[in-house]
Every structure is written in C-alpha cells, then in structure tokens.
Coordinates of C-alpha atoms in Angstrom, one line a residue:
K14 CA 152.9 108.5 78.1
Q15 CA 148.8 108.3 78.7
V16 CA 148.5 111.6 78.6
V17 CA 150.7 111.7 75.5
E18 CA 147.7 109.1 73.8
F19 CA 144.7 110.9 75.0
N20 CA 145.5 114.0 73.6
K21 CA 146.5 112.2 70.6
F22 CA 142.9 110.3 70.7
L23 CA 141.2 114.1 71.4
S24 CA 142.7 115.6 68.2
I25 CA 140.5 113.3 66.0
G26 CA 137.1 114.7 66.1
A27 CA 135.0 111.0 65.8
N28 CA 136.9 110.1 69.1
V29 CA 135.7 113.6 70.7
E30 CA 132.2 113.1 69.5
K31 CA 132.3 109.0 71.2
L32 CA 134.1 110.6 74.5
L33 CA 130.6 113.2 74.5
K34 CA 128.0 110.5 74.6
V35 CA 130.1 109.5 78.1
F36 CA 131.4 112.5 79.4
P37 CA 129.0 115.4 78.2
I38 CA 130.8 118.1 79.8
V39 CA 134.6 118.9 79.5
A40 CA 136.1 121.3 81.6
T41 CA 139.2 123.6 80.1
T42 CA 140.8 126.5 79.5
C43 CA 140.7 128.2 76.6
I44 CA 144.4 128.0 74.7
S45 CA 144.1 124.0 75.8
A46 CA 141.0 123.7 74.1
H47 CA 142.6 123.3 71.2
K48 CA 143.5 119.9 71.9
I49 CA 139.7 119.0 71.3
G50 CA 139.0 117.7 67.7
K51 CA 139.3 120.4 64.8
P52 CA 138.2 123.7 65.0
E53 CA 134.3 123.1 64.8
P54 CA 131.2 123.1 66.5
Y55 CA 131.5 119.6 68.5
F56 CA 128.9 121.3 71.7
D57 CA 125.9 122.2 72.0
M58 CA 126.8 125.0 74.5
V59 CA 130.5 126.4 75.0
I60 CA 130.6 128.5 78.2
I61 CA 133.0 131.0 79.2
D62 CA 133.8 131.9 82.9
E63 CA 135.7 135.2 83.9
A64 CA 135.1 136.5 79.3
S65 CA 135.7 140.0 80.7
Q66 CA 139.6 138.5 81.0
C67 CA 139.5 136.8 78.3
N68 CA 141.4 138.1 75.2
T69 CA 139.5 137.8 71.6
A70 CA 142.5 135.6 69.8
V71 CA 142.3 132.7 72.7
S72 CA 138.9 132.9 73.3
L73 CA 138.1 131.9 69.4
V74 CA 139.5 128.4 70.5
P75 CA 136.5 127.2 72.4
V76 CA 134.1 129.4 70.7
L77 CA 134.7 127.7 67.6
R78 CA 133.6 124.6 69.3
G79 CA 130.0 125.4 70.0
E80 CA 126.5 125.8 68.6
H81 CA 125.8 128.4 71.1
L82 CA 127.8 130.4 73.7
M83 CA 127.4 132.2 76.6
L84 CA 129.7 134.4 78.4
V85 CA 130.1 134.9 82.0
G86 CA 131.5 137.9 83.0
D87 CA 131.8 141.5 84.2
P88 CA 133.5 144.4 81.9
Q89 CA 134.0 146.8 84.7
Q90 CA 136.1 144.4 86.3
L91 CA 139.5 143.3 84.7
N92 CA 140.9 143.5 81.6
P93 CA 142.7 140.9 79.8
V94 CA 146.4 141.1 79.9
I95 CA 148.4 142.2 77.0
V96 CA 151.6 142.1 75.5
L97 CA 151.1 143.0 72.4
D98 CA 152.5 147.2 71.8
E99 CA 150.3 149.4 71.3
I100 CA 152.8 150.7 67.9
T101 CA 152.1 147.1 66.7
N102 CA 148.5 146.6 67.3
N103 CA 148.0 150.1 65.2
I104 CA 150.0 148.7 62.8
L105 CA 148.1 145.2 62.6
K106 CA 144.8 147.5 62.9
K107 CA 145.4 149.4 59.9
K108 CA 146.8 147.0 57.3
Y109 CA 143.9 144.5 58.4
N110 CA 140.8 147.0 58.5
V111 CA 140.6 146.2 62.0
S112 CA 137.3 148.0 63.8
D113 CA 138.1 149.4 67.5
E114 CA 134.8 147.0 68.5
Y115 CA 137.5 144.1 67.8
D116 CA 140.5 146.2 68.8
Y117 CA 143.3 143.2 70.4
C118 CA 144.5 145.6 73.2
K119 CA 141.3 147.6 74.2
N120 CA 138.6 144.6 74.6
S121 CA 138.1 141.6 75.9
I122 CA 135.9 139.1 73.9
Y123 CA 133.0 139.6 76.5
K124 CA 133.1 143.8 75.3
T125 CA 133.8 143.1 71.6
Y126 CA 130.0 140.8 71.7
L127 CA 129.0 143.7 73.6
A128 CA 129.9 146.0 71.0
C129 CA 129.2 143.6 68.1
D130 CA 125.9 141.9 69.3
S131 CA 122.7 143.0 68.9
V132 CA 120.5 140.2 68.9
S133 CA 121.7 138.2 72.3
D134 CA 120.4 138.9 76.2
E135 CA 122.8 140.8 78.7
V136 CA 122.0 139.5 82.1
L137 CA 123.1 141.2 85.2
L138 CA 123.2 139.4 88.6
R139 CA 122.1 141.8 91.1
S140 CA 122.7 139.9 94.1
H141 CA 125.4 140.6 95.9
Y142 CA 126.4 138.0 98.9
R143 CA 130.5 138.5 98.7
C144 CA 131.1 141.4 101.5
H145 CA 129.5 144.1 103.3
K146 CA 127.5 146.9 101.7
K147 CA 130.1 149.4 103.3
I148 CA 132.6 148.0 101.2
V149 CA 130.6 147.1 97.9
E150 CA 128.7 150.6 97.8
F151 CA 131.2 153.1 96.4
N152 CA 131.4 150.1 92.9
N153 CA 128.0 149.8 93.0
K154 CA 127.7 154.1 92.5
K155 CA 130.5 154.2 90.3
Y156 CA 130.1 151.1 88.0
Y157 CA 126.6 149.6 88.4
N158 CA 124.2 152.8 88.5
D159 CA 123.5 151.6 91.9
K160 CA 121.5 148.3 90.0
L161 CA 123.4 146.6 92.7
Q162 CA 121.0 144.0 95.6
I163 CA 123.4 143.9 98.8
M164 CA 122.2 140.8 100.3
T165 CA 125.2 140.1 102.6
Q166 CA 124.7 139.5 106.4
S167 CA 126.8 141.1 108.7
N168 CA 127.2 142.4 111.7
E169 CA 130.8 143.5 111.5
T170 CA 130.4 146.9 112.6
K171 CA 134.2 147.8 111.1
P172 CA 134.1 146.2 107.5
L173 CA 136.3 149.1 105.9
V174 CA 139.3 150.1 108.2
Y175 CA 142.1 152.8 106.6
V176 CA 144.6 152.3 108.3
D177 CA 147.4 155.5 108.1
I178 CA 151.5 153.9 107.8
Q179 CA 154.1 156.1 108.2
D180 CA 156.5 157.2 105.2
A181 CA 159.7 155.4 104.8
R182 CA 162.5 154.8 102.7
S183 CA 162.7 151.6 100.9
Q184 CA 165.9 149.8 99.6
E185 CA 163.6 148.2 96.8
K186 CA 162.0 149.6 93.6
N187 CA 157.5 150.2 95.1
T188 CA 158.2 148.5 98.2
S189 CA 157.0 149.7 101.8
I190 CA 158.7 148.1 104.8
N191 CA 156.6 149.9 107.4
E192 CA 153.7 148.2 106.0
V193 CA 155.0 145.2 105.6
E194 CA 156.2 145.1 109.5
Q195 CA 151.8 146.3 110.0
I196 CA 150.4 143.7 107.9
V197 CA 153.0 140.6 109.6
E198 CA 151.7 142.0 113.0
Y199 CA 147.9 142.2 112.4
C200 CA 148.2 138.2 110.9
K201 CA 149.6 137.4 113.6
L202 CA 146.8 138.7 115.9
N203 CA 143.9 137.3 113.6
K204 CA 146.0 133.4 112.8
D205 CA 142.1 132.2 113.4
K206 CA 140.8 134.3 109.8
S207 CA 141.8 133.5 106.1
I208 CA 143.1 136.4 105.4
G209 CA 144.3 137.6 101.8
I210 CA 147.1 140.2 101.0
I211 CA 146.9 142.0 97.5
T212 CA 149.5 145.0 96.3
P213 CA 149.9 146.5 93.3
F214 CA 153.6 145.7 93.4
V215 CA 155.4 142.7 92.2
N216 CA 158.3 144.0 94.5
Q217 CA 156.2 144.7 97.8
R218 CA 154.3 140.8 97.3
K219 CA 157.7 139.3 97.2
L220 CA 158.9 141.4 100.0
I221 CA 155.3 140.4 102.2
E222 CA 156.7 136.8 101.4
Q223 CA 159.7 137.0 102.7
K224 CA 158.7 138.5 105.9
M225 CA 156.0 135.7 106.3
K226 CA 158.0 133.1 105.6
E227 CA 160.3 134.6 108.2
S228 CA 157.4 135.0 110.9
G229 CA 156.7 131.1 110.2
M230 CA 153.4 132.1 109.0
S231 CA 152.7 130.0 105.3
N232 CA 149.2 130.1 105.1
I233 CA 148.6 133.6 104.2
T234 CA 147.9 134.2 100.5
C235 CA 149.5 137.4 99.0
G236 CA 149.4 138.5 95.2
T237 CA 149.2 141.2 93.1
V238 CA 144.9 142.4 91.7
H239 CA 145.3 139.8 88.5
A240 CA 146.6 136.6 90.8
F241 CA 143.8 137.1 92.8
Q242 CA 140.5 138.3 91.0
G243 CA 137.8 135.7 92.1
D244 CA 139.3 134.6 95.4
E245 CA 137.9 135.1 98.8
K246 CA 138.8 135.2 102.3
D247 CA 137.6 136.7 105.5
V248 CA 139.9 139.6 105.5
I249 CA 141.8 141.2 102.7
L250 CA 144.3 144.0 103.2
F251 CA 145.4 145.9 100.2
S252 CA 148.8 147.5 100.3
T253 CA 149.4 150.2 98.2
A254 CA 153.1 150.7 98.9
I255 CA 153.0 154.0 97.8
N256 CA 155.1 156.7 98.2
D257 CA 156.4 160.0 96.9
E258 CA 159.5 157.7 95.0
T259 CA 156.3 155.0 93.6
S260 CA 157.0 154.5 89.7
L261 CA 154.5 152.8 87.7
K262 CA 157.2 151.9 84.8

C-alpha cells in the first residue's frame, strides 16, 4: 500500500520538486522513470548508464525529464534486445519517414546520438583495468583502434586458455554435455575462485545449471552474454556448445 501511495505522490510534478529538495539524486530504470511526474524536465542532469543497450523508445522516458543529458556506454558492445520484427519496422519507417539514424531495430540511443549530434563532446575512457592484456588485446585492435591503455596488473602466466572438447551428440538442441562435464570438473577443482560461465545458448545454460545443482555447487553464475553484461569474476568460462548440429534458429 505504501508503494502504491508513493507512486501516486510521485506522479504529481509539484511533489517531485519537493522530493528533490531532500533527495537530489534519484536512481531508476528507464521505463520506471514514467512514474516521475509528467514528461517534462525536473532534473539538472539525466545520466543513462549502459546507454548502448537502451533502445530509443524506452530511453526517451528519462531523457525528457532532464535539462542536460549524459550517455554512458560502449557502442562496440551489445546492442539492445529488440523484439520488433524487421518487416514491421520497415513499414513503420516508410510510413512515418524515419531516417536510418533513428532506426529502432539497428540503433541504441547512444548510436542515434552519435549519428545525429555534432555538438556534444564524446569522451573515450581509455584506461582498462578489468582483464589481462592477452584477453583484451583482440578487442583493442578490432574495435578500439589500439586506443585502450591496458592498466591491469596481473602475474597470471596463462590468462587465456583454449580447451579442445571432443564433439558429442546431445539430445537437446544447442547443447554439449562434454563441455558441461569439463566445466563442472573445473569448478570442483577451483572452489576458491569466483567463476562465471557464459554460453550463447539457453539450452546449454539450463544444462550447466542442472549439472551444477546436481554437483552441489549453487554459487556459480551462469548466463547468456546479455545476462552477463557488466559483471566481473576471477575466471570466466565460455562454453560455445557448437558442433555440426548447432542451429541458430
């Protein structure tokens, strides 16, 4: 009841202004920002984190509520998850004369601003502290034109390891039981480390989680790339689950 009453309170612009005198900083998701008064400026600054994963429509909800805007994100990383099909998108683009810069399916709010805004400053955060040079150097060359400065301090002698797993037929589509068994064994031998497991396929994730549970290990995080975005672990295991029967459909 208190939450319902508070949301009613927040829906009134005058109340939002009162609240900001006591709490000048408000944290919210993009879509939940619609609860804050009407679509008009209340804040000196709106900051959207992970803006490269925010679609244009949802991002407009907080954007309209600020005098200034800061977009924080990386256009070289994951794009927004869009469920609108391409045919419908093209019909709407043609009907409403939407240019490519505002294409809902192809752009995040970050990419749209990069394409349309020639006035604002763009700042590259060059210093990279997250992972070993041998891990990030491919990304540095491929996506950042060697502009990243790798500041990570590590004595790890084998930061990047490739493990060749023998192919095996699986009953479930897009799974590899051999990879799962190897992953479970590794996690058993490295219980002192925080471990994250990433896989492109939901079926493989479910299989890994099932086998982890059967092995009594509930503290291991497993997810698809989108679910893992922004997280950090001592060790990341990437399970491709690819064989000659793999399907992307």
